[in-house]
Amino acid sequence: MTVKILGTGSYVPDKVVTNEDLAQIVDTSDEWISSRTGIKERRISEGEGTSQLAIKAAEAALLQSGVRAEEIDIIILGTSTPDKCFPNGACEVQGAIGAVNAVAYDISAACSGFIYALNTVYAFFESGIYKKALVIGCDVLSKLVDWEDRGTCVLFGDGAGAAVVEAEEGDGFHMLMGSDGKKSAAMECISRTCGNFITGKRPEIGYMTMDGQEIFKFAVKKVPECVEQLLQESSVDKEDVQAFILHQANYRIVESIAKRMKLPIERFPMNIEKYGNTSGGTIPILLDELNREGKFQKGDRIVLAGFGAGLTWGAALLQW
Ligand code: UT7
């Protein structure tokens, strides 16, 4: 069984925050942010929550796919910034779009969220349990960022991407995922989870913390390993892959991965300069942009790969 993409969609908030804008808030500069990360600007929510962004991306994907919401069997939202502890964001999407026959839930895997969600859907397709799915990656990290910490606040943005996918006969889809909980402290955010009945401690609201260099080293080592293993297991030559759509965290990470894989950087499209790191949103937003620009031909092989807090990582090979 394979995964056929029937439609894609994405949505980012209207508010553009440039590097110059951030230099008014923290001790940073456009020169530092651009040269270290490739980011020029990002979109920041002015009140729209994760579910609202996800709903707009989902509606765009459904419209392009021609699939009616009632036909969707399962909705999985990859997010680590749900608006509420419960209900989950996927249920809010389900309610808004009228996907009355779907089961809906979130997957929390930080920047690997979309890949984890897509690969989980594939497992349901393989088993024959479900046939049509809506997969979403969405985060509103501006909710969790300490806007006084220049080490993190310049990196992130808000956004959502979605794909409507269908099970189809064939073997064009392959996947790989991994996690390393021993390195969980490299990037974390405590939030609402540490209230205690016995001690009377009230829940704390925490900001995101990150060891940037640890994540950088992990990404440039693990992602090429993961992608090369995936291609080997799928018996697909890397030269036959038209596009490697990687998580957009830092253009230097993408460049370094291309170099390690001995592939031209042109095969690694990027849009980080416009949106920064939208966590679970980066891969499906880029996929949607390329799709809408008509960059994919039927039969093209595309690799999607993500990495992030957890630590988590994963990749998917699909055929357009
Ligand atoms: O989805 C996964 C999410 N996480 C990531 O993607 C993070 C991956 N890591 C990275 O992208 C990079 O490590 C960063 C962009 C976060 C940092 O780049 P770096 O080249 O590793 O810089 P650094 O942490 O070594 O910092 C270099 C200097 C330091 O100053 P000193 O100690 O050399 O005086 C920092 O204090 O840059 C300073 N610095 C800044 N300066 C201006 C850190 N942040 C900023 C800033 N503006 N925003």
mmCIF file of C-alpha atoms and ligand atoms in Angstrom:
data_model
loop_
_atom_site.group_PDB
_atom_site.id
_atom_site.type_symbol
_atom_site.label_atom_id
_atom_site.label_comp_id
_atom_site.label_asym_id
_atom_site.label_seq_id
_atom_site.Cartn_x
_atom_site.Cartn_y
_atom_site.Cartn_z
ATOM 1 C CA MET A 1 0.000 0.000 0.000
ATOM 2 C CA THR A 2 1.186 3.535 -0.679
ATOM 3 C CA VAL A 3 0.192 7.060 0.354
ATOM 4 C CA LYS A 4 -1.171 9.281 -2.415
ATOM 5 C CA ILE A 5 -1.302 13.011 -1.770
ATOM 6 C CA LEU A 6 -4.630 14.328 -3.072
ATOM 7 C CA GLY A 7 -4.238 17.931 -1.939
ATOM 8 C CA THR A 8 -2.140 20.229 0.198
ATOM 9 C CA GLY A 9 -2.825 23.473 2.014
ATOM 10 C CA SER A 10 -1.126 25.909 4.335
ATOM 11 C CA TYR A 11 -1.793 29.002 6.361
ATOM 12 C CA VAL A 12 0.369 31.547 8.163
ATOM 13 C CA PRO A 13 -0.809 34.557 10.179
ATOM 14 C CA ASP A 14 -0.762 37.971 8.456
ATOM 15 C CA LYS A 15 1.576 39.694 10.928
ATOM 16 C CA VAL A 16 5.138 39.876 9.578
ATOM 17 C CA VAL A 17 7.890 40.344 12.185
ATOM 18 C CA THR A 18 11.247 41.177 10.596
ATOM 19 C CA ASN A 19 14.720 40.737 12.040
ATOM 20 C CA GLU A 20 14.863 44.518 12.395
ATOM 21 C CA ASP A 21 11.680 44.405 14.464
ATOM 22 C CA LEU A 22 13.294 41.865 16.816
ATOM 23 C CA ALA A 23 16.417 43.986 17.096
ATOM 24 C CA GLN A 24 14.165 46.590 18.785
ATOM 25 C CA ILE A 25 13.244 44.057 21.483
ATOM 26 C CA VAL A 26 16.432 42.045 22.146
ATOM 27 C CA ASP A 27 20.163 42.553 21.585
ATOM 28 C CA THR A 28 20.377 41.109 18.083
ATOM 29 C CA SER A 29 20.720 42.203 14.466
ATOM 30 C CA ASP A 30 19.524 41.300 10.998
ATOM 31 C CA GLU A 31 23.130 40.451 10.151
ATOM 32 C CA TRP A 32 23.431 37.908 13.020
ATOM 33 C CA ILE A 33 20.068 36.248 12.413
ATOM 34 C CA SER A 34 20.406 36.096 8.602
ATOM 35 C CA SER A 35 23.959 34.811 8.572
ATOM 36 C CA ARG A 36 23.493 32.225 11.361
ATOM 37 C CA THR A 37 20.045 30.950 10.386
ATOM 38 C CA GLY A 38 18.883 32.230 6.972
ATOM 39 C CA ILE A 39 15.779 33.761 8.547
ATOM 40 C CA LYS A 40 14.743 37.267 7.411
ATOM 41 C CA GLU A 41 11.224 37.397 8.810
ATOM 42 C CA ARG A 42 8.550 35.249 10.412
ATOM 43 C CA ARG A 43 4.767 35.325 10.839
ATOM 44 C CA ILE A 44 3.451 35.772 14.359
ATOM 45 C CA SER A 45 -0.101 35.118 15.503
ATOM 46 C CA GLU A 46 -1.938 38.124 16.861
ATOM 47 C CA GLY A 47 -4.394 35.933 18.741
ATOM 48 C CA GLU A 48 -5.211 33.088 16.379
ATOM 49 C CA GLY A 49 -4.656 29.769 18.127
ATOM 50 C CA THR A 50 -3.157 26.547 16.817
ATOM 51 C CA SER A 51 -6.570 25.145 15.943
ATOM 52 C CA GLN A 52 -7.527 28.217 13.923
ATOM 53 C CA LEU A 53 -4.345 27.980 11.863
ATOM 54 C CA ALA A 54 -4.779 24.225 11.445
ATOM 55 C CA ILE A 55 -8.398 24.628 10.319
ATOM 56 C CA LYS A 56 -7.408 27.103 7.587
ATOM 57 C CA ALA A 57 -4.630 24.837 6.297
ATOM 58 C CA ALA A 58 -6.987 21.844 6.401
ATOM 59 C CA GLU A 59 -9.699 23.699 4.472
ATOM 60 C CA ALA A 60 -7.197 24.663 1.764
ATOM 61 C CA ALA A 61 -5.975 21.061 1.461
ATOM 62 C CA LEU A 62 -9.525 19.710 1.271
ATOM 63 C CA LEU A 63 -10.478 22.256 -1.373
ATOM 64 C CA GLN A 64 -7.518 21.322 -3.544
ATOM 65 C CA SER A 65 -8.094 17.594 -3.087
ATOM 66 C CA GLY A 66 -11.769 17.657 -4.070
ATOM 67 C CA VAL A 67 -12.439 15.343 -1.113
ATOM 68 C CA ARG A 68 -15.499 16.101 1.057
ATOM 69 C CA ALA A 69 -14.840 16.398 4.780
ATOM 70 C CA GLU A 70 -17.270 13.529 5.507
ATOM 71 C CA GLU A 71 -15.078 11.167 3.487
ATOM 72 C CA ILE A 72 -12.119 11.594 5.864
ATOM 73 C CA ASP A 73 -11.548 8.561 8.127
ATOM 74 C CA ILE A 74 -8.851 9.996 10.355
ATOM 75 C CA ILE A 75 -7.383 13.392 11.231
ATOM 76 C CA ILE A 76 -3.985 13.560 12.909
ATOM 77 C CA LEU A 77 -2.563 16.905 13.961
ATOM 78 C CA GLY A 78 1.153 17.031 14.740
ATOM 79 C CA THR A 79 1.559 19.829 17.261
ATOM 80 C CA SER A 80 3.326 20.609 20.492
ATOM 81 C CA THR A 81 1.414 23.840 21.027
ATOM 82 C CA PRO A 82 -2.221 22.741 21.359
ATOM 83 C CA ASP A 83 -4.497 25.545 22.521
ATOM 84 C CA LYS A 84 -5.927 23.407 25.306
ATOM 85 C CA CYS A 85 -4.934 20.330 27.326
ATOM 86 C CA PHE A 86 -8.219 18.949 26.054
ATOM 87 C CA PRO A 87 -9.971 18.632 23.718
ATOM 88 C CA ASN A 88 -7.164 17.918 21.301
ATOM 89 C CA GLY A 89 -6.645 20.250 18.371
ATOM 90 C CA ALA A 90 -7.543 17.611 15.771
ATOM 91 C CA CYS A 91 -11.050 17.343 17.291
ATOM 92 C CA GLU A 92 -11.407 21.103 16.967
ATOM 93 C CA VAL A 93 -10.423 20.839 13.306
ATOM 94 C CA GLN A 94 -12.863 17.963 12.847
ATOM 95 C CA GLY A 95 -15.707 19.983 14.350
ATOM 96 C CA ALA A 96 -14.950 23.051 12.260
ATOM 97 C CA ILE A 97 -14.658 21.313 8.902
ATOM 98 C CA GLY A 98 -17.486 18.817 9.481
ATOM 99 C CA ALA A 99 -15.437 15.635 9.166
ATOM 100 C CA VAL A 100 -18.200 13.766 10.993
ATOM 101 C CA ASN A 101 -16.910 10.279 10.179
ATOM 102 C CA ALA A 102 -13.316 10.815 11.269
ATOM 103 C CA VAL A 103 -11.459 9.852 14.397
ATOM 104 C CA ALA A 104 -9.266 12.802 15.414
ATOM 105 C CA TYR A 105 -6.265 13.147 17.666
ATOM 106 C CA ASP A 106 -2.944 14.964 18.082
ATOM 107 C CA ILE A 107 0.593 13.641 18.018
ATOM 108 C CA SER A 108 3.212 15.466 20.066
ATOM 109 C CA ALA A 109 6.650 15.134 18.487
ATOM 110 C CA ALA A 110 7.729 18.780 18.213
ATOM 111 C CA CYS A 111 9.262 19.578 14.814
ATOM 112 C CA SER A 112 8.889 15.922 13.748
ATOM 113 C CA GLY A 113 5.123 16.137 14.335
ATOM 114 C CA PHE A 114 4.013 16.152 10.688
ATOM 115 C CA ILE A 115 6.282 13.222 9.800
ATOM 116 C CA TYR A 116 5.118 11.204 12.810
ATOM 117 C CA ALA A 117 1.497 11.938 11.850
ATOM 118 C CA LEU A 118 1.987 11.023 8.179
ATOM 119 C CA ASN A 119 3.835 7.821 9.025
ATOM 120 C CA THR A 120 1.135 6.832 11.517
ATOM 121 C CA VAL A 121 -1.491 7.316 8.816
ATOM 122 C CA TYR A 122 0.580 5.109 6.506
ATOM 123 C CA ALA A 123 0.503 2.340 9.138
ATOM 124 C CA PHE A 124 -3.298 2.587 9.219
ATOM 125 C CA PHE A 125 -3.362 2.412 5.401
ATOM 126 C CA GLU A 126 -1.078 -0.624 5.426
ATOM 127 C CA SER A 127 -3.316 -2.410 7.893
ATOM 128 C CA GLY A 128 -6.411 -1.572 5.853
ATOM 129 C CA ILE A 129 -8.112 0.152 8.789
ATOM 130 C CA TYR A 130 -8.481 3.589 7.180
ATOM 131 C CA LYS A 131 -8.378 4.812 3.579
ATOM 132 C CA LYS A 132 -8.529 8.621 3.620
ATOM 133 C CA ALA A 133 -6.780 10.932 6.044
ATOM 134 C CA LEU A 134 -6.131 14.548 6.818
ATOM 135 C CA VAL A 135 -2.610 15.077 8.159
ATOM 136 C CA ILE A 136 -1.709 18.446 9.649
ATOM 137 C CA GLY A 137 1.462 19.972 11.096
ATOM 138 C CA CYS A 138 0.882 23.174 13.008
ATOM 139 C CA ASP A 139 2.498 25.160 15.777
ATOM 140 C CA VAL A 140 2.106 28.565 17.352
ATOM 141 C CA LEU A 141 5.475 28.658 19.067
ATOM 142 C CA SER A 142 5.135 32.376 19.749
ATOM 143 C CA LYS A 143 3.032 31.240 22.736
ATOM 144 C CA LEU A 144 6.011 29.426 24.279
ATOM 145 C CA VAL A 145 8.898 31.667 23.335
ATOM 146 C CA ASP A 146 10.573 33.905 25.888
ATOM 147 C CA TRP A 147 10.612 37.202 23.973
ATOM 148 C CA GLU A 148 13.528 38.347 26.152
ATOM 149 C CA ASP A 149 15.756 35.393 25.168
ATOM 150 C CA ARG A 150 17.600 36.276 21.964
ATOM 151 C CA GLY A 151 18.998 32.729 21.805
ATOM 152 C CA THR A 152 15.557 31.334 20.940
ATOM 153 C CA CYS A 153 13.055 34.067 20.095
ATOM 154 C CA VAL A 154 14.644 34.984 16.756
ATOM 155 C CA LEU A 155 14.316 31.442 15.428
ATOM 156 C CA PHE A 156 10.632 30.660 15.481
ATOM 157 C CA GLY A 157 7.402 31.566 13.737
ATOM 158 C CA ASP A 158 3.788 30.393 13.583
ATOM 159 C CA GLY A 159 2.206 28.405 10.775
ATOM 160 C CA ALA A 160 0.261 25.374 9.603
ATOM 161 C CA GLY A 161 0.379 22.955 6.684
ATOM 162 C CA ALA A 162 -1.876 20.055 5.775
ATOM 163 C CA ALA A 163 -2.271 17.225 3.302
ATOM 164 C CA VAL A 164 -5.265 15.110 2.324
ATOM 165 C CA VAL A 165 -3.980 11.628 1.603
ATOM 166 C CA GLU A 166 -5.450 8.370 0.387
ATOM 167 C CA ALA A 167 -4.402 4.728 0.519
ATOM 168 C CA GLU A 168 -3.539 3.431 -2.936
ATOM 169 C CA GLU A 169 -2.194 0.137 -4.253
ATOM 170 C CA GLY A 170 1.565 0.349 -4.776
ATOM 171 C CA ASP A 171 4.848 0.465 -2.911
ATOM 172 C CA GLY A 172 5.970 4.074 -3.394
ATOM 173 C CA PHE A 173 5.845 5.026 0.281
ATOM 174 C CA HIS A 174 8.495 4.147 2.832
ATOM 175 C CA MET A 175 9.152 5.542 6.280
ATOM 176 C CA LEU A 176 11.558 5.600 9.187
ATOM 177 C CA MET A 177 11.286 7.190 12.629
ATOM 178 C CA GLY A 178 13.328 7.333 15.812
ATOM 179 C CA SER A 179 13.467 8.908 19.257
ATOM 180 C CA ASP A 180 16.105 9.436 21.923
ATOM 181 C CA GLY A 181 14.560 10.369 25.245
ATOM 182 C CA LYS A 182 17.957 10.461 26.970
ATOM 183 C CA LYS A 183 18.534 13.803 25.212
ATOM 184 C CA SER A 184 15.169 15.281 26.161
ATOM 185 C CA ALA A 185 16.750 18.157 28.081
ATOM 186 C CA ALA A 186 18.283 19.568 24.880
ATOM 187 C CA MET A 187 15.028 21.315 24.098
ATOM 188 C CA GLU A 188 12.038 21.502 26.381
ATOM 189 C CA CYS A 189 9.154 23.544 27.657
ATOM 190 C CA ILE A 190 7.343 22.849 30.908
ATOM 191 C CA SER A 191 3.824 24.089 30.912
ATOM 192 C CA ARG A 192 0.758 23.560 33.071
ATOM 193 C CA THR A 193 1.929 20.106 34.055
ATOM 194 C CA CYS A 194 3.541 20.528 37.443
ATOM 195 C CA GLY A 195 0.648 21.339 39.794
ATOM 196 C CA ASN A 196 0.693 19.134 42.876
ATOM 197 C CA PHE A 197 -2.246 18.278 45.175
ATOM 198 C CA ILE A 198 -0.039 17.247 48.122
ATOM 199 C CA THR A 199 2.335 20.215 48.153
ATOM 200 C CA GLY A 200 -0.213 22.719 46.875
ATOM 201 C CA LYS A 201 2.239 23.778 44.168
ATOM 202 C CA ARG A 202 0.427 25.621 41.404
ATOM 203 C CA PRO A 203 1.173 24.853 37.738
ATOM 204 C CA GLU A 204 4.044 26.906 36.356
ATOM 205 C CA ILE A 205 4.037 28.435 32.944
ATOM 206 C CA GLY A 206 7.445 27.814 31.450
ATOM 207 C CA TYR A 207 9.201 29.165 28.411
ATOM 208 C CA MET A 208 11.014 27.095 25.849
ATOM 209 C CA THR A 209 14.669 26.368 26.589
ATOM 210 C CA MET A 210 17.142 24.977 24.070
ATOM 211 C CA ASP A 211 20.747 23.893 23.731
ATOM 212 C CA GLY A 212 21.099 25.156 20.159
ATOM 213 C CA GLN A 213 24.458 23.580 19.440
ATOM 214 C CA GLU A 214 23.344 20.178 20.738
ATOM 215 C CA ILE A 215 20.310 20.264 18.440
ATOM 216 C CA PHE A 216 22.441 21.476 15.533
ATOM 217 C CA LYS A 217 24.943 18.607 15.939
ATOM 218 C CA PHE A 218 22.155 16.068 16.338
ATOM 219 C CA ALA A 219 20.361 17.290 13.194
ATOM 220 C CA VAL A 220 23.350 17.316 10.857
ATOM 221 C CA LYS A 221 24.319 13.782 11.937
ATOM 222 C CA LYS A 222 20.974 12.068 12.414
ATOM 223 C CA VAL A 223 19.013 13.382 9.429
ATOM 224 C CA PRO A 224 21.453 12.207 6.715
ATOM 225 C CA GLU A 225 21.803 8.846 8.491
ATOM 226 C CA CYS A 226 18.045 8.464 8.670
ATOM 227 C CA VAL A 227 17.441 9.500 5.054
ATOM 228 C CA GLU A 228 20.233 7.288 3.714
ATOM 229 C CA GLN A 229 18.939 4.294 5.670
ATOM 230 C CA LEU A 230 15.426 4.967 4.386
ATOM 231 C CA LEU A 231 16.614 5.113 0.778
ATOM 232 C CA GLN A 232 18.692 1.969 1.198
ATOM 233 C CA GLU A 233 15.760 0.049 2.696
ATOM 234 C CA SER A 234 13.536 1.292 -0.156
ATOM 235 C CA SER A 235 16.146 0.428 -2.832
ATOM 236 C CA VAL A 236 15.914 3.978 -4.169
ATOM 237 C CA ASP A 237 19.061 5.799 -5.291
ATOM 238 C CA LYS A 238 19.415 9.294 -3.803
ATOM 239 C CA GLU A 239 20.075 10.569 -7.333
ATOM 240 C CA ASP A 240 16.519 9.527 -8.235
ATOM 241 C CA VAL A 241 14.944 11.722 -5.566
ATOM 242 C CA GLN A 242 13.738 15.020 -7.051
ATOM 243 C CA ALA A 243 13.323 16.949 -3.797
ATOM 244 C CA PHE A 244 14.430 16.609 -0.181
ATOM 245 C CA ILE A 245 11.982 18.636 1.868
ATOM 246 C CA LEU A 246 13.641 19.009 5.243
ATOM 247 C CA HIS A 247 12.455 20.620 8.437
ATOM 248 C CA GLN A 248 13.265 24.333 8.127
ATOM 249 C CA ALA A 249 15.198 25.099 11.316
ATOM 250 C CA ASN A 250 18.355 26.690 9.959
ATOM 251 C CA TYR A 251 19.660 27.005 6.381
ATOM 252 C CA ARG A 252 23.107 25.952 7.677
ATOM 253 C CA ILE A 253 21.622 22.662 8.903
ATOM 254 C CA VAL A 254 20.077 22.019 5.469
ATOM 255 C CA GLU A 255 23.325 22.963 3.693
ATOM 256 C CA SER A 256 25.346 20.714 5.943
ATOM 257 C CA ILE A 257 22.974 17.782 5.347
ATOM 258 C CA ALA A 258 23.159 18.296 1.557
ATOM 259 C CA LYS A 259 26.949 18.344 1.795
ATOM 260 C CA ARG A 260 27.109 15.190 3.922
ATOM 261 C CA MET A 261 24.827 13.443 1.447
ATOM 262 C CA LYS A 262 26.981 14.718 -1.445
ATOM 263 C CA LEU A 263 23.959 16.186 -3.200
ATOM 264 C CA PRO A 264 23.474 19.626 -4.798
ATOM 265 C CA ILE A 265 21.791 22.130 -2.522
ATOM 266 C CA GLU A 266 19.272 22.858 -5.318
ATOM 267 C CA ARG A 267 17.605 19.557 -4.452
ATOM 268 C CA PHE A 268 16.851 20.911 -0.956
ATOM 269 C CA PRO A 269 14.226 23.632 -1.385
ATOM 270 C CA MET A 270 13.938 26.147 1.452
ATOM 271 C CA ASN A 271 11.573 28.874 2.562
ATOM 272 C CA ILE A 272 13.018 29.544 6.017
ATOM 273 C CA GLU A 273 13.782 33.170 5.104
ATOM 274 C CA LYS A 274 10.042 33.965 5.069
ATOM 275 C CA TYR A 275 8.697 31.985 8.017
ATOM 276 C CA GLY A 276 11.514 30.963 10.368
ATOM 277 C CA ASN A 277 11.061 27.663 12.154
ATOM 278 C CA THR A 278 7.333 26.906 12.435
ATOM 279 C CA SER A 279 8.094 23.541 14.075
ATOM 280 C CA GLY A 280 5.456 20.993 12.957
ATOM 281 C CA GLY A 281 4.413 23.428 10.225
ATOM 282 C CA THR A 282 7.631 23.723 8.233
ATOM 283 C CA ILE A 283 7.491 20.544 6.140
ATOM 284 C CA PRO A 284 3.833 20.699 5.044
ATOM 285 C CA ILE A 285 4.021 24.471 4.407
ATOM 286 C CA LEU A 286 7.005 23.981 2.092
ATOM 287 C CA LEU A 287 5.365 20.955 0.472
ATOM 288 C CA ASP A 288 2.253 23.032 -0.199
ATOM 289 C CA GLU A 289 4.202 25.974 -1.633
ATOM 290 C CA LEU A 290 6.119 23.734 -4.020
ATOM 291 C CA ASN A 291 2.966 21.882 -5.004
ATOM 292 C CA ARG A 292 1.123 25.131 -5.751
ATOM 293 C CA GLU A 293 4.106 26.338 -7.805
ATOM 294 C CA GLY A 294 3.712 23.174 -9.900
ATOM 295 C CA LYS A 295 7.155 21.872 -8.969
ATOM 296 C CA PHE A 296 6.162 18.180 -8.833
ATOM 297 C CA GLN A 297 5.496 15.841 -11.758
ATOM 298 C CA LYS A 298 3.613 12.569 -11.472
ATOM 299 C CA GLY A 299 6.061 9.846 -10.449
ATOM 300 C CA ASP A 300 8.548 12.228 -8.783
ATOM 301 C CA ARG A 301 10.158 10.818 -5.661
ATOM 302 C CA ILE A 302 10.168 13.169 -2.691
ATOM 303 C CA VAL A 303 11.782 12.739 0.708
ATOM 304 C CA LEU A 304 10.351 14.538 3.722
ATOM 305 C CA ALA A 305 12.507 14.591 6.866
ATOM 306 C CA GLY A 306 12.136 16.207 10.269
ATOM 307 C CA PHE A 307 13.890 16.379 13.611
ATOM 308 C CA GLY A 308 13.283 18.088 16.892
ATOM 309 C CA ALA A 309 12.708 17.999 20.617
ATOM 310 C CA GLY A 310 12.363 14.610 22.216
ATOM 311 C CA LEU A 311 14.724 14.050 20.607
ATOM 312 C CA THR A 312 12.653 12.877 17.671
ATOM 313 C CA TRP A 313 13.391 12.365 13.996
ATOM 314 C CA GLY A 314 11.774 10.763 11.014
ATOM 315 C CA ALA A 315 11.585 10.611 7.258
ATOM 316 C CA ALA A 316 9.145 9.566 4.580
ATOM 317 C CA LEU A 317 9.772 8.707 0.942
ATOM 318 C CA LEU A 318 6.765 9.229 -1.290
ATOM 319 C CA GLN A 319 5.978 9.168 -4.962
ATOM 320 C CA TRP A 320 3.961 12.056 -6.378
HETATM 321 O O1 UT7 B 1 13.561 22.559 15.314
HETATM 322 C C1 UT7 B 1 14.695 22.421 16.083
HETATM 323 C C2 UT7 B 1 14.853 23.671 16.855
HETATM 324 N N1 UT7 B 1 16.173 24.015 17.207
HETATM 325 C C3 UT7 B 1 17.131 24.352 16.324
HETATM 326 O O2 UT7 B 1 16.968 24.273 15.151
HETATM 327 C C4 UT7 B 1 18.424 24.885 16.859
HETATM 328 C C5 UT7 B 1 19.614 24.438 16.075
HETATM 329 N N2 UT7 B 1 20.742 25.296 16.400
HETATM 330 C C6 UT7 B 1 20.994 26.416 15.697
HETATM 331 O O3 UT7 B 1 20.325 26.698 14.727
HETATM 332 C C7 UT7 B 1 22.148 27.279 16.127
HETATM 333 O O4 UT7 B 1 22.879 26.614 17.136
HETATM 334 C C8 UT7 B 1 21.698 28.673 16.645
HETATM 335 C C9 UT7 B 1 21.154 29.499 15.481
HETATM 336 C C10 UT7 B 1 20.620 28.523 17.705
HETATM 337 C C11 UT7 B 1 22.870 29.422 17.250
HETATM 338 O O5 UT7 B 1 23.904 29.552 16.294
HETATM 339 P P1 UT7 B 1 25.407 29.262 16.707
HETATM 340 O O6 UT7 B 1 26.231 29.522 15.528
HETATM 341 O O7 UT7 B 1 25.451 27.873 17.295
HETATM 342 O O8 UT7 B 1 25.678 30.368 17.783
HETATM 343 P P2 UT7 B 1 26.125 30.180 19.296
HETATM 344 O O9 UT7 B 1 25.029 29.586 20.117
HETATM 345 O O10 UT7 B 1 27.477 29.524 19.308
HETATM 346 O O11 UT7 B 1 26.299 31.679 19.748
HETATM 347 C C12 UT7 B 1 27.341 32.487 19.201
HETATM 348 C C13 UT7 B 1 27.252 33.850 19.826
HETATM 349 C C14 UT7 B 1 27.168 33.835 21.344
HETATM 350 O O12 UT7 B 1 27.909 34.935 21.814
HETATM 351 P P3 UT7 B 1 29.409 34.737 22.383
HETATM 352 O O13 UT7 B 1 29.285 33.773 23.525
HETATM 353 O O14 UT7 B 1 30.196 34.170 21.217
HETATM 354 O O15 UT7 B 1 29.807 36.102 22.761
HETATM 355 C C15 UT7 B 1 25.713 34.069 21.622
HETATM 356 O O16 UT7 B 1 25.473 34.692 22.866
HETATM 357 O O17 UT7 B 1 26.079 34.513 19.365
HETATM 358 C C16 UT7 B 1 25.346 35.013 20.493
HETATM 359 N N3 UT7 B 1 23.930 35.024 20.154
HETATM 360 C C17 UT7 B 1 23.366 36.059 19.495
HETATM 361 N N4 UT7 B 1 23.853 37.222 19.037
HETATM 362 C C18 UT7 B 1 23.025 38.056 18.400
HETATM 363 C C19 UT7 B 1 23.012 34.066 20.379
HETATM 364 N N5 UT7 B 1 21.817 34.454 19.881
HETATM 365 C C20 UT7 B 1 22.025 35.685 19.319
HETATM 366 C C21 UT7 B 1 21.185 36.584 18.633
HETATM 367 N N6 UT7 B 1 21.715 37.743 18.203
HETATM 368 N N7 UT7 B 1 19.878 36.333 18.412
#
